[in-house]
XYZ file of C-alpha atoms in Angstrom:
772
model
C -7.991 41.813 -4.540
C -11.321 39.851 -4.849
C -9.568 36.513 -4.109
C -8.086 37.768 -0.898
C -11.330 39.454 0.152
C -13.212 36.155 -0.271
C -10.559 34.153 1.575
C -11.774 35.524 4.994
C -15.237 35.500 6.563
C -15.033 38.898 8.062
C -12.759 41.944 8.484
C -12.816 44.615 11.204
C -11.326 48.117 11.502
C -11.033 50.284 14.675
C -12.890 53.586 14.255
C -13.543 56.584 16.546
C -17.106 55.184 16.994
C -15.769 51.670 17.992
C -15.121 48.486 16.056
C -16.633 48.226 12.545
C -17.203 44.592 11.396
C -17.619 43.917 7.737
C -18.927 40.394 6.789
C -18.034 38.665 3.508
C -21.245 36.991 2.312
C -19.383 34.841 -0.140
C -16.948 33.610 2.368
C -19.678 32.867 4.874
C -21.448 30.933 2.115
C -18.286 28.770 1.616
C -17.966 28.183 5.404
C -21.712 27.256 5.522
C -21.390 24.781 2.621
C -18.163 23.365 4.138
C -19.949 22.713 7.432
C -22.925 21.062 5.592
C -20.411 18.851 3.642
C -18.671 17.874 6.979
C -21.957 16.869 8.554
C -22.857 14.832 5.427
C -19.607 12.955 5.782
C -20.251 12.290 9.436
C -23.759 10.939 8.704
C -22.360 8.710 5.990
C -19.737 7.419 8.402
C -22.354 6.786 10.996
C -24.570 4.968 8.372
C -21.647 2.916 7.122
C -20.602 2.083 10.690
C -24.080 0.660 11.377
C -24.258 -1.269 8.078
C -20.700 -2.589 8.526
C -21.438 -3.486 12.139
C -24.395 -5.721 11.251
C -22.899 -7.330 8.091
C -23.933 -9.829 6.742
C -27.184 -8.698 8.185
C -29.191 -5.675 7.039
C -32.028 -3.484 8.223
C -34.314 -5.380 5.758
C -33.389 -8.738 7.360
C -34.072 -7.253 10.761
C -37.608 -6.222 9.668
C -38.148 -9.684 8.144
C -37.314 -11.264 11.482
C -39.687 -8.898 13.297
C -42.440 -9.551 10.760
C -41.990 -13.328 11.112
C -42.204 -13.109 14.917
C -45.339 -10.841 14.807
C -46.920 -13.017 12.180
C -46.399 -16.256 14.089
C -47.878 -14.587 17.166
C -51.102 -13.746 15.229
C -51.234 -17.324 13.896
C -51.071 -18.484 17.628
C -47.579 -20.020 17.178
C -45.038 -19.076 19.812
C -41.680 -19.488 18.031
C -40.022 -17.659 20.899
C -40.739 -20.664 23.277
C -42.163 -18.224 25.884
C -39.337 -15.690 25.740
C -41.718 -13.009 24.347
C -44.075 -13.446 27.335
C -41.131 -13.276 29.807
C -39.739 -10.025 28.115
C -43.366 -8.573 28.344
C -43.526 -9.375 32.053
C -40.107 -7.566 32.529
C -41.212 -4.378 30.898
C -42.380 -1.625 33.394
C -46.076 -1.145 33.884
C -48.200 1.974 34.206
C -48.072 5.099 32.269
C -45.979 5.934 29.239
C -45.508 3.961 26.014
C -46.065 0.560 27.705
C -49.684 1.471 28.821
C -51.684 -0.951 26.485
C -51.102 -4.716 26.355
C -50.849 -4.586 22.533
C -48.015 -2.010 22.691
C -46.228 -4.179 25.365
C -46.603 -7.267 23.125
C -45.329 -5.532 20.020
C -42.381 -4.039 21.937
C -41.477 -7.494 23.474
C -41.646 -9.153 20.089
C -39.390 -6.417 18.628
C -36.850 -6.977 21.492
C -36.944 -10.697 20.969
C -36.666 -10.371 17.157
C -33.627 -7.956 17.509
C -31.952 -10.438 19.878
C -32.525 -13.320 17.452
C -31.234 -11.138 14.579
C -28.030 -10.138 16.324
C -27.347 -13.695 17.479
C -27.758 -14.778 13.787
C -25.287 -12.081 12.726
C -22.846 -13.156 15.504
C -23.251 -16.815 14.449
C -22.642 -16.036 10.684
C -19.563 -13.978 11.490
C -17.997 -16.591 13.554
C -18.856 -19.218 11.036
C -17.337 -17.071 8.251
C -14.218 -16.446 10.448
C -13.861 -20.194 10.941
C -14.241 -20.825 7.256
C -11.663 -18.137 6.381
C -9.168 -19.801 8.775
C -9.041 -22.745 6.332
C -6.171 -22.431 3.884
C -5.912 -25.876 2.563
C -7.272 -24.668 -0.888
C -3.896 -22.839 -1.405
C -2.011 -26.058 -1.322
C -4.069 -27.928 -3.767
C -2.905 -28.346 -7.299
C -4.688 -26.413 -10.038
C -7.501 -28.475 -11.396
C -7.344 -30.930 -8.495
C -9.650 -29.262 -6.030
C -10.901 -31.582 -3.268
C -14.552 -32.137 -2.444
C -13.942 -30.602 1.017
C -12.557 -27.396 -0.611
C -15.480 -27.226 -2.997
C -17.977 -27.355 -0.156
C -15.946 -24.794 1.743
C -16.069 -22.432 -1.156
C -19.792 -22.850 -1.552
C -20.249 -21.941 2.146
C -17.945 -18.916 1.995
C -19.922 -17.603 -1.098
C -23.172 -18.094 0.722
C -22.123 -16.257 3.888
C -20.639 -13.366 1.872
C -23.164 -13.163 -0.980
C -24.669 -9.877 0.127
C -22.849 -6.997 -1.518
C -20.141 -6.015 0.995
C -18.690 -2.603 1.701
C -14.998 -2.033 1.888
C -14.554 -2.895 5.632
C -17.435 -5.356 5.916
C -15.198 -8.410 6.416
C -12.708 -6.889 8.856
C -14.158 -8.515 11.953
C -14.556 -11.720 10.170
C -10.960 -12.085 9.108
C -8.937 -14.505 11.342
C -5.974 -13.287 13.373
C -2.479 -13.947 12.193
C -1.353 -17.136 13.979
C 1.892 -17.415 15.939
C 3.939 -20.290 14.528
C 5.587 -22.806 16.884
C 9.198 -22.043 17.576
C 10.401 -25.595 16.531
C 8.634 -25.162 13.100
C 10.144 -21.607 12.551
C 13.684 -22.831 13.556
C 13.404 -25.831 11.254
C 12.275 -23.729 8.255
C 15.045 -21.081 9.037
C 17.799 -23.744 9.148
C 16.542 -25.070 5.905
C 16.673 -21.650 4.361
C 20.384 -20.964 5.300
C 21.732 -24.496 4.528
C 22.648 -23.721 0.923
C 24.360 -20.512 1.980
C 26.717 -22.076 4.584
C 29.463 -24.713 4.568
C 29.281 -27.638 7.006
C 31.231 -25.882 9.759
C 29.154 -22.622 9.540
C 25.931 -24.641 9.347
C 26.849 -26.693 12.460
C 27.653 -23.552 14.401
C 24.240 -22.038 13.448
C 22.482 -25.252 14.161
C 23.958 -25.339 17.713
C 22.920 -21.675 18.269
C 19.446 -22.433 17.119
C 19.110 -25.543 19.322
C 20.267 -23.616 22.368
C 17.777 -20.773 21.534
C 14.917 -23.202 21.098
C 15.516 -25.012 24.294
C 16.461 -22.295 26.703
C 15.424 -18.736 25.631
C 12.509 -19.235 23.072
C 9.849 -20.812 25.347
C 9.709 -17.700 27.518
C 9.646 -15.284 24.618
C 7.050 -17.256 22.868
C 4.619 -17.115 25.856
C 4.727 -13.348 25.712
C 4.283 -13.349 21.967
C 1.226 -15.624 22.254
C -0.153 -13.304 24.917
C 0.217 -10.383 22.580
C -1.547 -12.351 19.834
C -4.511 -12.815 22.073
C -4.691 -9.199 23.051
C -3.671 -7.386 19.920
C -5.473 -7.534 16.509
C -2.126 -8.496 14.846
C 0.945 -9.547 16.686
C 3.311 -8.245 14.029
C 1.926 -5.186 12.219
C 2.247 -2.449 14.913
C 5.864 -3.480 15.690
C 6.707 -3.875 12.035
C 5.416 -0.285 11.322
C 7.213 1.231 14.330
C 10.564 -0.473 14.332
C 11.217 -1.117 10.661
C 9.852 2.141 9.322
C 9.076 4.850 11.870
C 12.177 4.273 14.140
C 14.662 4.243 11.174
C 16.806 7.331 11.101
C 18.071 6.833 7.647
C 16.740 9.108 4.789
C 13.387 8.001 3.399
C 14.525 8.783 -0.126
C 15.886 5.690 -1.861
C 16.089 3.728 1.413
C 12.383 3.376 2.071
C 10.237 5.246 -0.490
C 9.383 3.597 -3.753
C 8.057 4.746 -7.162
C 5.286 3.765 -9.438
C 5.096 4.310 -13.226
C 2.037 4.760 -15.273
C 0.926 3.569 -18.663
C 4.045 3.635 -20.914
C 2.810 2.434 -24.212
C 0.035 4.973 -24.680
C -0.349 8.631 -24.253
C -3.660 10.492 -23.529
C -2.345 13.980 -23.696
C 0.938 16.033 -23.695
C -0.498 18.864 -21.648
C 0.893 18.799 -18.202
C -1.917 20.724 -16.483
C -4.643 18.697 -18.235
C -3.228 15.368 -17.141
C -3.137 16.615 -13.575
C -6.617 17.979 -13.828
C -8.123 14.566 -14.614
C -5.743 12.662 -12.326
C -6.277 14.753 -9.234
C -10.089 14.705 -9.853
C -10.056 10.884 -10.241
C -8.015 10.614 -6.946
C -10.565 12.576 -5.073
C -13.302 10.475 -6.552
C -11.453 7.469 -5.222
C -11.152 9.099 -1.890
C -14.909 9.786 -1.787
C -15.598 6.135 -2.555
C -13.130 5.270 0.195
C -14.864 7.502 2.768
C -18.209 6.023 1.767
C -16.799 2.482 1.777
C -18.087 1.961 -1.815
C -14.965 0.232 -2.973
C -15.248 -3.531 -3.127
C -12.793 -5.442 -0.981
C -10.054 -7.271 -2.874
C -10.946 -10.999 -3.048
C -8.519 -13.884 -3.664
C -10.134 -16.271 -6.115
C -13.137 -13.945 -6.047
C -14.310 -15.289 -2.700
C -11.597 -14.890 -0.019
C -11.554 -11.295 1.259
C -8.256 -9.428 1.865
C -7.727 -7.046 4.725
C -8.477 -3.401 3.744
C -7.185 -1.657 6.872
C -4.196 -0.173 5.111
C -6.417 1.887 2.860
C -7.569 3.946 5.759
C -4.412 6.167 5.724
C -3.993 6.584 1.959
C -4.966 10.259 1.900
C -4.499 13.127 4.308
C -1.474 11.437 5.812
C 2.043 12.713 6.466
C 5.027 11.229 8.260
C 6.178 13.725 10.981
C 9.886 13.526 11.821
C 11.007 12.821 15.343
C 14.371 12.690 16.973
C 13.973 8.959 17.976
C 10.907 7.888 16.123
C 8.604 9.453 13.474
C 4.798 9.736 13.623
C 2.198 9.040 11.023
C -0.230 11.909 11.089
C -3.635 11.053 9.605
C -6.554 13.514 9.202
C -10.132 12.591 8.568
C -10.405 15.079 5.727
C -8.439 17.594 3.685
C -9.821 19.974 1.087
C -6.697 20.997 -0.724
C -3.439 19.620 -2.216
C 0.008 21.120 -1.825
C 1.896 21.803 -5.137
C 5.632 22.332 -5.959
C 6.805 24.133 -9.058
C 10.045 25.825 -9.812
C 11.041 26.205 -6.210
C 7.709 27.464 -5.038
C 4.953 25.973 -2.912
C 1.240 26.475 -3.559
C -2.051 25.467 -1.899
C -4.737 24.450 -4.401
C -8.333 24.034 -3.120
C -10.165 20.949 -4.409
C -13.710 22.208 -3.570
C -15.875 25.163 -4.234
C -18.200 25.115 -1.320
C -19.317 21.460 -1.027
C -18.608 20.744 -4.723
C -15.552 18.978 -6.045
C -13.878 21.047 -8.705
C -14.232 19.659 -12.260
C -11.214 18.437 -14.022
C -11.182 21.506 -16.349
C -11.188 23.781 -13.209
C -8.341 21.800 -11.728
C -6.492 22.106 -15.060
C -6.909 25.844 -14.988
C -5.622 26.105 -11.462
C -2.504 24.017 -12.366
C -1.961 26.070 -15.412
C -2.065 29.183 -13.329
C 0.810 27.791 -11.248
C 2.808 27.003 -14.384
C 2.179 30.498 -15.736
C 3.107 32.237 -12.356
C 6.442 34.084 -12.977
C 7.237 34.799 -9.248
C 10.599 33.612 -7.941
C 11.169 31.389 -4.969
C 11.485 33.048 -1.597
C 14.895 32.847 0.155
C 15.419 29.227 1.336
C 12.212 27.955 -0.318
C 13.610 26.288 -3.438
C 15.429 23.463 -1.733
C 13.201 23.299 1.374
C 11.962 19.772 0.602
C 15.464 18.463 0.779
C 14.822 18.349 4.562
C 12.506 15.386 3.927
C 15.129 13.669 1.770
C 17.924 13.853 4.325
C 18.514 12.405 7.853
C 15.403 12.131 10.008
C 17.111 13.601 13.106
C 18.346 16.651 11.326
C 14.860 17.227 9.881
C 13.212 16.792 13.274
C 15.541 19.285 14.857
C 14.984 21.838 12.114
C 11.279 21.411 12.202
C 11.210 22.147 16.019
C 13.582 25.088 15.707
C 12.338 26.841 12.581
C 8.762 25.624 11.806
C 6.954 25.509 15.129
C 5.459 29.103 14.883
C 4.479 31.972 12.635
C 4.176 31.919 8.902
C 6.596 28.857 8.637
C 4.316 26.738 10.751
C 1.249 27.843 8.811
C 2.965 27.002 5.419
C 4.260 23.695 6.707
C 0.736 22.793 8.000
C -0.672 23.476 4.562
C 1.672 20.866 3.210
C 1.410 18.295 5.903
C -2.365 18.646 6.085
C -2.861 18.316 2.361
C -4.637 15.361 0.746
C -1.472 14.618 -1.019
C 1.525 16.356 -2.646
C 1.817 17.343 -6.365
C 5.106 18.092 -8.099
C 5.109 19.882 -11.391
C 8.534 19.093 -12.986
C 10.197 21.144 -15.639
C 11.918 18.215 -17.358
C 10.330 15.607 -19.607
C 10.419 11.764 -19.356
C 8.693 8.957 -21.079
C 9.389 5.387 -22.238
C 10.615 5.032 -25.774
C 10.909 1.215 -26.737
C 13.654 2.187 -29.229
C 15.714 3.800 -26.447
C 16.015 1.427 -23.502
C 17.700 4.002 -21.260
C 14.527 6.142 -21.369
C 12.779 3.859 -18.911
C 15.745 3.878 -16.427
C 15.877 7.732 -16.551
C 12.104 7.876 -16.050
C 12.486 5.597 -12.978
C 15.373 7.641 -11.537
C 13.289 10.753 -11.792
C 10.486 9.211 -9.904
C 12.712 7.650 -7.251
C 14.447 10.773 -6.194
C 14.017 13.687 -8.651
C 16.583 16.406 -7.916
C 16.237 15.652 -4.153
C 14.179 18.680 -3.392
C 11.147 18.611 -5.697
C 9.402 15.788 -3.865
C 7.864 15.894 -0.337
C 9.087 12.477 0.704
C 7.044 12.618 4.047
C 3.645 12.682 2.344
C 1.743 9.325 1.907
C 2.389 9.822 -1.847
C 3.552 12.447 -4.270
C 1.933 12.755 -7.791
C 4.748 13.744 -10.150
C 3.821 15.405 -13.556
C 6.524 15.879 -16.082
C 6.531 18.647 -18.638
C 5.330 16.408 -21.398
C 2.334 15.090 -19.388
C 3.984 11.839 -18.196
C 3.066 10.917 -14.619
C 4.265 8.790 -11.763
C 4.137 8.451 -8.007
C 6.712 8.505 -5.187
C 5.260 6.679 -2.179
C 6.088 6.683 1.530
C 6.192 2.992 2.756
C 5.252 3.190 6.517
C 1.471 3.618 6.014
C 0.883 0.769 3.581
C 2.476 -1.676 1.086
C 2.685 -1.419 -2.704
C -0.587 -3.206 -3.682
C -2.558 -0.574 -1.831
C -1.227 2.363 -3.767
C -1.468 0.104 -6.925
C -5.240 -0.259 -6.299
C -5.594 3.555 -6.255
C -3.384 4.003 -9.312
C -5.291 1.386 -11.407
C -8.583 3.193 -10.558
C -7.202 6.612 -11.401
C -5.582 5.722 -14.666
C -8.626 3.648 -15.731
C -11.018 6.544 -14.785
C -8.923 9.093 -16.602
C -8.657 7.057 -19.776
C -12.102 5.400 -20.012
C -14.413 7.871 -18.155
C -13.141 11.444 -17.996
C -11.399 11.809 -21.305
C -9.877 14.738 -23.188
C -10.862 17.125 -25.925
C -9.285 16.837 -29.455
C -6.700 19.412 -28.369
C -5.783 17.412 -25.323
C -7.474 19.507 -22.610
C -9.946 18.393 -19.987
C -13.616 18.298 -21.048
C -15.826 21.180 -20.093
C -15.524 24.948 -19.505
C -13.627 26.126 -16.436
C -14.844 28.814 -14.100
C -12.466 31.804 -14.386
C -13.934 33.336 -11.254
C -12.239 30.694 -9.037
C -9.691 32.156 -6.684
C -6.184 31.577 -7.860
C -3.931 29.074 -5.958
C -2.523 30.368 -2.783
C 1.231 30.929 -2.723
C 2.732 29.655 0.673
C 4.720 32.166 2.585
C 7.991 31.401 4.320
C 10.527 33.233 6.490
C 13.515 30.911 6.505
C 16.644 32.196 8.395
C 20.170 31.657 7.411
C 20.663 28.867 10.087
C 17.800 26.917 8.572
C 19.162 27.429 4.984
C 22.351 25.843 6.208
C 20.561 22.720 7.456
C 18.609 22.599 4.223
C 21.821 22.639 2.235
C 23.391 19.938 4.432
C 20.345 17.707 3.913
C 20.456 18.340 0.182
C 24.184 17.319 0.052
C 23.305 14.093 1.938
C 20.461 13.371 -0.417
C 22.458 14.085 -3.520
C 25.254 11.730 -2.435
C 22.602 9.057 -1.945
C 20.810 9.731 -5.275
C 24.056 9.904 -7.234
C 25.070 6.486 -5.824
C 21.978 4.774 -7.012
C 22.260 2.819 -10.338
C 18.875 2.003 -11.720
C 18.340 -0.231 -14.704
C 14.779 -0.676 -15.973
C 13.859 -2.821 -19.059
C 10.936 -4.419 -20.814
C 11.440 -8.221 -21.337
C 9.689 -8.962 -24.672
C 10.424 -12.559 -25.661
C 7.588 -13.949 -23.563
C 5.371 -13.351 -20.498
C 2.883 -15.152 -18.342
C 1.158 -16.960 -21.087
C 4.132 -18.969 -22.280
C 5.453 -19.477 -18.742
C 2.376 -21.405 -17.846
C 3.225 -23.894 -20.511
C 6.180 -24.982 -18.354
C 3.571 -26.003 -15.716
C 4.857 -23.620 -13.074
C 3.705 -20.418 -11.579
C 5.070 -17.259 -13.195
C 6.432 -15.995 -9.876
C 8.454 -19.126 -9.205
C 9.784 -19.128 -12.821
C 11.074 -15.525 -12.388
C 12.430 -16.174 -8.870
C 14.428 -19.212 -10.011
C 15.664 -17.204 -13.024
C 16.893 -14.528 -10.518
C 18.825 -17.172 -8.647
C 20.630 -18.331 -11.824
C 21.201 -14.775 -12.925
C 22.697 -13.784 -9.511
C 25.037 -16.811 -9.437
C 26.255 -15.930 -12.938
C 26.713 -12.388 -11.825
C 28.474 -12.836 -8.477
C 29.621 -16.486 -8.579
C 27.813 -17.341 -5.316
C 24.356 -17.541 -3.719
C 23.020 -15.052 -1.235
C 20.149 -14.532 1.245
C 17.177 -13.603 -0.915
C 14.053 -11.596 0.177
C 10.833 -11.888 -1.705
C 7.797 -9.906 -0.242
C 4.680 -11.862 0.150
C 1.450 -10.507 1.633
C -0.464 -11.763 4.762
C -3.624 -9.806 4.123
C -5.937 -12.866 4.519
C -5.453 -12.093 8.176
C -6.727 -8.973 9.991
C -4.294 -6.081 9.651
C -1.794 -8.298 7.816
C 0.926 -6.720 5.917
C 3.887 -8.765 4.543
C 6.054 -11.845 5.229
C 9.394 -12.819 3.707
C 9.792 -15.742 1.257
C 13.433 -16.878 1.386
C 13.769 -17.697 -2.307
C 17.300 -19.133 -2.261
C 16.555 -22.825 -1.348
C 18.569 -26.000 -1.544
C 16.271 -27.042 -4.535
C 16.904 -23.713 -6.444
C 20.667 -23.883 -5.788
C 20.742 -27.453 -7.018
C 19.093 -26.412 -10.261
C 21.410 -23.414 -10.684
C 24.530 -25.467 -10.214
C 23.361 -28.005 -12.737
C 22.618 -25.293 -15.202
C 26.050 -23.745 -14.686
C 27.929 -27.032 -14.987
C 26.363 -27.631 -18.372
C 26.729 -31.398 -18.366
C 23.292 -32.484 -17.372
C 20.610 -33.951 -19.575
C 17.645 -31.681 -20.389
C 15.176 -34.088 -18.671
C 17.336 -33.938 -15.457
C 17.370 -30.152 -15.531
C 13.656 -30.045 -16.087
C 13.137 -32.331 -13.006
C 15.411 -30.175 -10.927
C 13.562 -26.992 -11.988
C 10.194 -28.492 -11.207
C 11.458 -29.414 -7.694
C 12.732 -25.956 -7.133
C 9.515 -24.355 -8.467
C 7.330 -26.653 -6.184
C 9.447 -25.733 -3.166
C 9.173 -22.011 -3.984
C 5.443 -22.167 -4.396
C 5.007 -24.102 -1.033
C 7.164 -21.569 0.710
C 5.107 -18.699 -0.785
C 1.881 -20.286 0.413
C 3.335 -20.966 3.883
C 4.303 -17.261 4.100
C 0.787 -16.146 2.967
C -0.869 -18.430 5.559
C 1.040 -17.220 8.559
C 3.780 -19.927 8.616
C 6.680 -17.730 7.565
C 10.008 -17.373 9.200
C 11.186 -13.841 9.520
C 8.213 -11.914 11.081
C 8.105 -14.591 13.900
C 11.839 -14.249 14.540
C 11.553 -10.417 14.309
C 8.907 -10.347 17.062
C 10.757 -12.843 19.272
C 13.738 -10.499 18.874
C 11.695 -7.520 20.065
C 10.292 -9.380 23.091
C 13.853 -10.386 24.077
C 14.861 -6.657 23.937
C 11.939 -5.742 26.063
C 12.854 -8.391 28.573
C 16.540 -7.630 28.513
C 17.269 -11.172 27.425
C 20.398 -11.731 25.282
C 20.123 -14.166 22.324
C 23.148 -14.759 20.013
C 20.908 -16.674 17.634
C 18.398 -13.845 17.251
C 21.134 -11.181 16.996
C 22.818 -13.027 14.196
C 19.597 -13.740 12.337
C 18.415 -10.171 12.487
C 21.818 -8.922 11.295
C 22.078 -11.037 8.129
C 22.153 -8.740 5.035
C 19.571 -9.242 2.265
C 21.848 -8.824 -0.859
C 19.043 -9.715 -3.258
C 15.736 -8.065 -2.315
C 12.841 -8.754 -4.611
C 9.210 -8.039 -5.120
C 6.554 -8.804 -7.652
C 4.200 -5.856 -8.415
C 0.480 -6.514 -8.317
C -1.750 -5.659 -11.275
C -5.381 -5.777 -12.402
C -6.685 -5.675 -8.872
C -9.599 -3.705 -10.399
C -11.293 -4.676 -13.645
C -11.406 -1.123 -15.064
C -11.011 -2.335 -18.594
C -10.354 -5.530 -20.514
C -6.684 -6.045 -20.895
C -7.256 -8.293 -23.903
C -9.056 -5.609 -25.626
C -6.611 -2.995 -24.687
C -3.188 -4.780 -24.613
C -1.211 -1.536 -24.698
C -2.785 -0.195 -21.514
C 0.022 -1.463 -19.428
C 1.800 0.205 -16.541
C 5.459 -0.662 -16.223
C 5.307 -1.228 -12.405
C 7.744 0.486 -10.068
C 10.860 0.032 -8.115
C 12.902 0.742 -5.004
C 16.492 1.223 -3.958
C 18.927 -1.618 -2.935
C 18.551 -2.878 0.625
C 22.271 -3.711 1.038
C 25.141 -1.507 0.000
C 26.607 -4.386 -2.004
C 23.289 -5.928 -3.177
C 20.480 -5.645 -5.628
C 16.898 -4.507 -5.431
C 14.672 -6.178 -8.030
C 11.003 -5.505 -8.629
C 9.162 -6.985 -11.584
C 5.783 -6.907 -13.110
C 4.527 -9.761 -15.221
C 2.441 -7.526 -17.374
C -0.190 -9.569 -19.003
C 0.527 -12.534 -21.292
C 3.455 -11.373 -23.313
C 5.901 -9.167 -21.478
C 7.652 -8.557 -18.109
C 9.060 -5.276 -16.748
C 12.061 -5.322 -14.471
C 13.458 -2.575 -12.157
C 16.917 -3.341 -10.874
C 18.805 -1.040 -8.460
C 22.356 -1.219 -6.946
C 24.978 1.230 -5.798
C 27.798 2.666 -7.863
C 29.952 2.736 -4.764
C 30.029 -1.180 -4.702
C 32.620 -2.767 -6.979
C 30.692 -6.105 -6.881
C 27.434 -4.953 -8.294
C 26.329 -3.555 -11.595
C 22.534 -3.133 -12.247
C 22.752 -3.352 -16.088
C 25.105 -6.334 -15.972
C 22.699 -8.098 -13.633
C 19.736 -7.184 -15.890
C 21.449 -8.896 -18.789
C 21.993 -11.922 -16.706
C 18.266 -12.027 -15.891
C 17.388 -11.710 -19.616
C 19.570 -14.633 -20.435
C 18.459 -16.812 -17.415
C 14.819 -16.419 -18.529
C 15.748 -17.488 -22.056
C 17.793 -20.431 -20.914
C 15.085 -21.794 -18.620
C 12.450 -21.324 -21.389
C 14.708 -23.331 -23.760
C 14.677 -26.222 -21.305
C 10.959 -26.573 -21.955
C 11.302 -25.636 -25.685
C 8.954 -22.734 -25.097
C 8.821 -20.798 -28.453
C 9.736 -17.144 -27.948
C 9.043 -14.047 -29.886
C 11.944 -12.141 -31.401
C 13.840 -10.115 -28.853
């Protein structure tokens, strides 16, 4: 076979005359081009490292400083105040490059200029870091910006005016501050007050007071010490203990899903969609490697931390018996593909050239047309990544540590990402509400063995061309994958395009080697473990109730007429809906980001507040005047917005208590207060989905180019998981999960309560609504 012959650089046979080597010129050409490509990447990384290291300086500014110094010297003006002469005296005399006085003078001026230039860079960076440590702008009312904040904004713009690369601001971002223990304790007690009666609250207050006076000071000292030493005092522990040390299945419990555009369709051809999407993803990866992606900026001027993007591609979670490991490679030139129980390896490059979308479409179509059956044990192999982590770690060590199984597993784990070619079709039909929920369920867990849940993300292509993602959570949070997804969908739709028949543009190269089928030798014992993991995963998947819907009466545009933030509006509506659903309040988790700090990830906003519960109770009683209800709502909204801002600016509650708890464990110190706080269940876990992080197109001009967001499984067995995307001005998408095994929860019932709560709050402000 020609493909097999070109797959190796040389072959040899033993003859009576010795060993006969036969070289493959084509394969050697590929190896040569691959090496050239690798060296190009290294040089680009070196160049970017230099440019990033001197930001906001530049080689041009360095030359300007040198020219100014030399020019002043010729004008008989010593701007160095004698330093150039001192440097010249320190240079060695005699032979070599320092022989003439002119050379020695120029060299000393260059050394002085470089020092001045580097000091200027250091000064600018420290000034920018100091400016970025100011967060007062977040607490000012819209339209009431203070003069101080206006001057601050001008200074930040001036210091960051030169076009930055992706990681240019990393060293200028401030560190996440460690809150004071009394402030954290006070905010914690405020958050649990509406959830406890007087006796329970007094008991918790006593525990908190005892912790604050006796145990906390010692723990806080260690935490402050860590904050001085580490880049971020939370993120490494959060990744390790919340994600990597969890022994529960990733599927449903940790991984989340992302939907694509649901109101438009580019093509129904499965392979063509993947051809453009995979090509766009590698284009994004190339921009990522070259740091050509602009940093995300709040208000267009405050940079967000970009470190989470580093492990987007070429990353796999490796199972361990006690803790998993995130394996990240600097490069990968292939993707792993699953179709009808078989695994394939698809090369993304021919030599140093990225394959065109039409070539990738041809490769995926070859897989779809391949009639070969799965090998014994191959079909459900990926169920190992859906079951318990200990079982997967043991099986990996026992059956995949050598031979062809190791080679095949390496091909998957070392892939840029994973691709699943599904045999079923899914899409959102506005006339069939259940279609969105079925689409979400397929993305969340599939059939439990057609996703590789350990990969940083899996691209899922359904038979009708609809797409989605299943994303592992340890390496990054949802806005990061959302940034990629916005770029990919925008590039596919507005730059790559399709022919009139729905295929990728261009003519494919039929001489490309076919996708490589991965080979396995899976013994009976391993098949038993696979089946066991599959049963665990199936029980978990079957227990998940997912209800997704599009709320059409209104969106962000009309919520703003209530003079509140859209997020606060939805969060208060969720409190009202939950009380109507369960007849009580519960500890509520809303994810907020801390990316204004270096290596920041998330913080918790405790959305169930005394103000929101007062409003909900007044609404349920039904005897209050509308003006009173409006006042209660505004108080609840103001409280929520303030808590969200505190969380974003490093003054949250839960990450601080989480780190204090870990320090107590390291020191062997017992704390009843921390033990109780960390064991409290989040029966309502919520998250808003970011959108329009990249302006790939004008949403006003293309109002139907809307993604539906994504979702996740319930955090508590008797609780709800709710994600929502305020999609533009006129609609909101909701994704609600619960467990069938709980008699207290029902995702669809809760969704109906959310609908009604949104309408009832809008009625308070007489917001006109479209027909439902």
